[in-house]
Amino acid sequence: DIQMTQSPSTLSASVGDRVTITCRASQSISSWLAWYQQKPGKAPKLLIYKASSLESGVPSRFSGSGSGTEFTLTISSLQPDDFATYYCQQYNSYWWTFGQGTKVEIK
Amino acid sequence: EVQLVQSGAEVKKPGESLKISCKGSGYSFTSYWIGWVRQMPGKGLEWMGIIYPGDSDTRYSPSFQGQVTISADKSISTAYLQWSSLKASDTAMYYCARRSSSWAGVFDYWGQGTLVTVSS
């Protein structure tokens, strides 16, 4: 299986901050990477697919970049609704795997 | 509006059987793969398997092969996840999700989750 490693595991930030989360794959996955947001007690929500394509309806403050083994999710100006846990997920090959998650907390 | 509505929370004893459901609406249920994801308490997300309701083609993650059964009844637009003999370690939230029509491995709509608690 391809291992996905996110950093940091926890991130403390304030409203208005620029936030960057990194996701590394154990082998090249081209651009076959998605990002999901999960709030406590809720299902994951798709934010980004194919590394940098924004899902319909997702605010433009979210962006993704990268290819190969290193990827980033950036929130340009953190909003109160963005405090959540974020997961990357590779879909280059079966079986798809998620990173361990990055929790974005209020500073 | 696309919706996936899952069955309610379950409390079971070790060794009991269980089948939880995921009903799709607002789209052609037979044309999209449905996947199941496990989230153990306080932990991350794990893919369990997927099914194509149109022909019941099913794929299992090696970690879950033989541990669960995924099925679908296209006549009622419902997918299922079942266990024949639950263990305490099956305690988790289980989500179903619809796979994107364009991108294999991308899941664009999710059910609200079904909490399964297995305790003696």
GROMACS .gro file of C-alpha atoms in nm:
model
  227
    1ASP     CA    1   0.000   0.000   0.000
    2ILE     CA    2   0.105   0.358  -0.057
    3GLN     CA    3   0.160   0.536   0.273
    4MET     CA    4   0.044   0.894   0.310
    5THR     CA    5   0.201   1.115   0.577
    6GLN     CA    6   0.059   1.452   0.672
    7SER     CA    7   0.229   1.729   0.865
    8PRO     CA    8   0.172   1.877   1.104
    9SER     CA    9  -0.067   1.653   1.296
   10THR     CA   10  -0.211   1.956   1.475
   11LEU     CA   11  -0.197   2.318   1.376
   12SER     CA   12  -0.302   2.615   1.590
   13ALA     CA   13  -0.400   2.923   1.394
   14SER     CA   14  -0.607   3.239   1.414
   15VAL     CA   15  -0.885   3.366   1.193
   16GLY     CA   16  -0.731   3.537   0.893
   17ASP     CA   17  -0.410   3.332   0.900
   18ARG     CA   18  -0.268   3.162   0.593
   19VAL     CA   19  -0.249   2.790   0.665
   20THR     CA   20  -0.055   2.521   0.481
   21ILE     CA   21  -0.081   2.146   0.532
   22THR     CA   22   0.165   1.905   0.371
   23CYS     CA   23   0.099   1.552   0.252
   24ARG     CA   24   0.375   1.316   0.137
   25ALA     CA   25   0.331   0.988  -0.047
   26SER     CA   26   0.563   0.690  -0.004
   27GLN     CA   27   0.589   0.665  -0.384
   28SER     CA   28   0.486   0.876  -0.678
   29ILE     CA   29   0.111   0.916  -0.720
   30SER     CA   30   0.126   1.166  -1.007
   31SER     CA   31  -0.159   1.409  -0.932
   32TRP     CA   32  -0.403   1.149  -0.802
   33LEU     CA   33  -0.465   1.316  -0.470
   34ALA     CA   34  -0.778   1.445  -0.298
   35TRP     CA   35  -0.829   1.654   0.013
   36TYR     CA   36  -1.125   1.619   0.250
   37GLN     CA   37  -1.243   1.828   0.543
   38GLN     CA   38  -1.411   1.662   0.841
   39LYS     CA   39  -1.581   1.839   1.128
   40PRO     CA   40  -1.654   1.661   1.458
   41GLY     CA   41  -1.944   1.419   1.428
   42LYS     CA   42  -1.980   1.483   1.055
   43ALA     CA   43  -1.892   1.301   0.737
   44PRO     CA   44  -1.588   1.402   0.533
   45LYS     CA   45  -1.643   1.664   0.265
   46LEU     CA   46  -1.451   1.668  -0.063
   47LEU     CA   47  -1.252   1.989  -0.112
   48ILE     CA   48  -0.993   1.921  -0.381
   49TYR     CA   49  -0.932   1.645  -0.635
   50LYS     CA   50  -0.654   1.577  -0.884
   51ALA     CA   51  -0.423   1.765  -0.647
   52SER     CA   52  -0.540   2.113  -0.742
   53SER     CA   53  -0.896   2.104  -0.878
   54LEU     CA   54  -1.148   2.273  -0.652
   55GLU     CA   55  -1.470   2.083  -0.598
   56SER     CA   56  -1.783   2.275  -0.695
   57GLY     CA   57  -1.913   2.493  -0.414
   58VAL     CA   58  -1.589   2.495  -0.216
   59PRO     CA   59  -1.466   2.847  -0.130
   60SER     CA   60  -1.177   2.976  -0.336
   61ARG     CA   61  -0.966   3.036  -0.024
   62PHE     CA   62  -0.888   2.664  -0.044
   63SER     CA   63  -0.622   2.558  -0.293
   64GLY     CA   64  -0.410   2.252  -0.357
   65SER     CA   65  -0.079   2.200  -0.528
   66GLY     CA   66   0.189   1.940  -0.588
   67SER     CA   67   0.257   1.628  -0.785
   68GLY     CA   68   0.461   1.313  -0.750
   69THR     CA   69   0.516   1.263  -0.378
   70GLU     CA   70   0.467   1.605  -0.219
   71PHE     CA   71   0.142   1.798  -0.195
   72THR     CA   72   0.002   2.095  -0.006
   73LEU     CA   73  -0.339   2.223   0.092
   74THR     CA   74  -0.349   2.596   0.155
   75ILE     CA   75  -0.621   2.802   0.316
   76SER     CA   76  -0.544   3.161   0.219
   77SER     CA   77  -0.736   3.330   0.502
   78LEU     CA   78  -0.866   3.100   0.774
   79GLN     CA   79  -1.232   3.145   0.857
   80PRO     CA   80  -1.422   3.028   1.168
   81ASP     CA   81  -1.592   2.756   0.963
   82ASP     CA   82  -1.254   2.609   0.863
   83PHE     CA   83  -1.158   2.473   1.205
   84ALA     CA   84  -1.170   2.102   1.133
   85THR     CA   85  -0.955   1.800   1.051
   86TYR     CA   86  -0.817   1.768   0.699
   87TYR     CA   87  -0.724   1.442   0.527
   88CYS     CA   88  -0.535   1.379   0.207
   89GLN     CA   89  -0.613   1.062   0.012
   90GLN     CA   90  -0.426   0.901  -0.276
   91TYR     CA   91  -0.613   0.729  -0.555
   92ASN     CA   92  -0.321   0.638  -0.777
   93SER     CA   93  -0.361   0.270  -0.705
   94TYR     CA   94  -0.563   0.028  -0.500
   95TRP     CA   95  -0.607   0.038  -0.222
   96TRP     CA   96  -0.668   0.407  -0.176
   97THR     CA   97  -0.520   0.539   0.145
   98PHE     CA   98  -0.568   0.845   0.361
   99GLY     CA   99  -0.318   1.044   0.555
  100GLN     CA  100  -0.355   1.039   0.932
  101GLY     CA  101  -0.520   1.382   0.935
  102THR     CA  102  -0.428   1.736   1.037
  103LYS     CA  103  -0.640   1.904   1.299
  104VAL     CA  104  -0.667   2.281   1.260
  105GLU     CA  105  -0.740   2.435   1.598
  106ILE     CA  106  -0.817   2.783   1.717
  107LYS     CA  107  -0.511   2.960   1.856
  108GLU     CA  108  -3.036   1.674  -0.474
  109VAL     CA  109  -2.799   1.384  -0.428
  110GLN     CA  110  -2.838   1.221  -0.087
  111LEU     CA  111  -2.702   0.914   0.086
  112VAL     CA  112  -2.899   0.831   0.398
  113GLN     CA  113  -2.759   0.568   0.631
  114SER     CA  114  -2.938   0.355   0.888
  115GLY     CA  115  -2.928   0.445   1.255
  116ALA     CA  116  -2.681   0.370   1.531
  117GLU     CA  117  -2.648   0.011   1.648
  118VAL     CA  118  -2.542  -0.145   1.978
  119LYS     CA  119  -2.453  -0.511   1.952
  120LYS     CA  120  -2.282  -0.784   2.150
  121PRO     CA  121  -1.970  -0.968   2.033
  122GLY     CA  122  -2.061  -1.259   1.807
  123GLU     CA  123  -2.385  -1.102   1.683
  124SER     CA  124  -2.453  -1.027   1.318
  125LEU     CA  125  -2.534  -0.688   1.172
  126LYS     CA  126  -2.630  -0.529   0.840
  127ILE     CA  127  -2.628  -0.153   0.798
  128SER     CA  128  -2.763   0.033   0.500
  129CYS     CA  129  -2.705   0.333   0.276
  130LYS     CA  130  -2.992   0.456   0.058
  131GLY     CA  131  -2.914   0.675  -0.238
  132SER     CA  132  -3.149   0.927  -0.396
  133GLY     CA  133  -3.139   1.216  -0.640
  134TYR     CA  134  -2.922   1.036  -0.895
  135SER     CA  135  -2.899   0.714  -1.094
  136PHE     CA  136  -2.803   0.471  -0.816
  137THR     CA  137  -2.696   0.198  -1.058
  138SER     CA  138  -2.445   0.420  -1.237
  139TYR     CA  139  -2.210   0.514  -0.953
  140TRP     CA  140  -1.983   0.308  -0.731
  141ILE     CA  141  -2.056   0.321  -0.357
  142GLY     CA  142  -1.770   0.288  -0.110
  143TRP     CA  143  -1.758   0.215   0.262
  144VAL     CA  144  -1.516   0.382   0.503
  145ARG     CA  145  -1.438   0.294   0.864
  146GLN     CA  146  -1.343   0.548   1.128
  147MET     CA  147  -1.252   0.400   1.463
  148PRO     CA  148  -1.299   0.622   1.771
  149GLY     CA  149  -1.061   0.916   1.756
  150LYS     CA  150  -0.884   0.774   1.452
  151GLY     CA  151  -0.851   0.835   1.078
  152LEU     CA  152  -1.031   0.708   0.772
  153GLU     CA  153  -0.990   0.364   0.611
  154TRP     CA  154  -1.138   0.234   0.287
  155MET     CA  155  -1.314  -0.099   0.331
  156GLY     CA  156  -1.446  -0.172  -0.014
  157ILE     CA  157  -1.664  -0.059  -0.299
  158ILE     CA  158  -1.959  -0.189  -0.498
  159TYR     CA  159  -2.109  -0.101  -0.834
  160PRO     CA  160  -2.484  -0.140  -0.784
  161GLY     CA  161  -2.547  -0.176  -1.156
  162ASP     CA  162  -2.396  -0.525  -1.162
  163SER     CA  163  -2.290  -0.579  -0.798
  164ASP     CA  164  -1.921  -0.586  -0.891
  165THR     CA  165  -1.750  -0.563  -0.550
  166ARG     CA  166  -1.391  -0.497  -0.447
  167TYR     CA  167  -1.253  -0.532  -0.095
  168SER     CA  168  -0.953  -0.378   0.069
  169PRO     CA  169  -0.722  -0.663   0.177
  170SER     CA  170  -0.758  -0.543   0.537
  171PHE     CA  171  -1.132  -0.611   0.526
  172GLN     CA  172  -1.157  -0.905   0.284
  173GLY     CA  173  -1.335  -1.188   0.461
  174GLN     CA  174  -1.428  -0.966   0.755
  175VAL     CA  175  -1.732  -0.794   0.604
  176THR     CA  176  -1.970  -0.834   0.312
  177ILE     CA  177  -2.075  -0.549   0.087
  178SER     CA  178  -2.391  -0.582  -0.119
  179ALA     CA  179  -2.654  -0.374  -0.294
  180ASP     CA  180  -3.021  -0.395  -0.388
  181LYS     CA  181  -3.065  -0.174  -0.691
  182SER     CA  182  -3.443  -0.211  -0.680
  183ILE     CA  183  -3.448   0.002  -0.366
  184SER     CA  184  -3.130   0.203  -0.433
  185THR     CA  185  -2.962   0.072  -0.120
  186ALA     CA  186  -2.615  -0.053  -0.043
  187TYR     CA  187  -2.528  -0.264   0.258
  188LEU     CA  188  -2.237  -0.348   0.484
  189GLN     CA  189  -2.270  -0.656   0.697
  190TRP     CA  190  -2.089  -0.861   0.956
  191SER     CA  191  -2.161  -1.223   1.045
  192SER     CA  192  -1.987  -1.217   1.383
  193LEU     CA  193  -1.903  -0.881   1.535
  194LYS     CA  194  -1.599  -0.814   1.750
  195ALA     CA  195  -1.535  -0.535   1.996
  196SER     CA  196  -1.278  -0.401   1.749
  197ASP     CA  197  -1.557  -0.339   1.496
  198THR     CA  198  -1.674  -0.049   1.714
  199ALA     CA  199  -1.651   0.249   1.480
  200MET     CA  200  -1.834   0.500   1.267
  201TYR     CA  201  -1.903   0.369   0.919
  202TYR     CA  202  -1.960   0.597   0.623
  203CYS     CA  203  -2.086   0.522   0.275
  204ALA     CA  204  -1.986   0.751  -0.009
  205ARG     CA  205  -2.056   0.788  -0.380
  206ARG     CA  206  -1.765   0.773  -0.619
  207SER     CA  207  -1.725   1.058  -0.866
  208SER     CA  208  -1.829   0.977  -1.220
  209SER     CA  209  -1.511   1.137  -1.353
  210TRP     CA  210  -1.238   1.041  -1.110
  211ALA     CA  211  -1.185   0.692  -0.976
  212GLY     CA  212  -1.103   0.711  -0.608
  213VAL     CA  213  -1.270   1.048  -0.552
  214PHE     CA  214  -1.589   1.043  -0.346
  215ASP     CA  215  -1.812   1.344  -0.380
  216TYR     CA  216  -2.117   1.265  -0.168
  217TRP     CA  217  -2.118   1.101   0.173
  218GLY     CA  218  -2.376   0.953   0.405
  219GLN     CA  219  -2.412   1.089   0.756
  220GLY     CA  220  -2.248   0.783   0.909
  221THR     CA  221  -2.367   0.489   1.117
  222LEU     CA  222  -2.215   0.438   1.461
  223VAL     CA  223  -2.169   0.073   1.550
  224THR     CA  224  -2.090  -0.012   1.911
  225VAL     CA  225  -1.995  -0.368   2.000
  226SER     CA  226  -1.982  -0.436   2.371
  227SER     CA  227  -2.064  -0.718   2.605
   0.00000   0.00000   0.00000
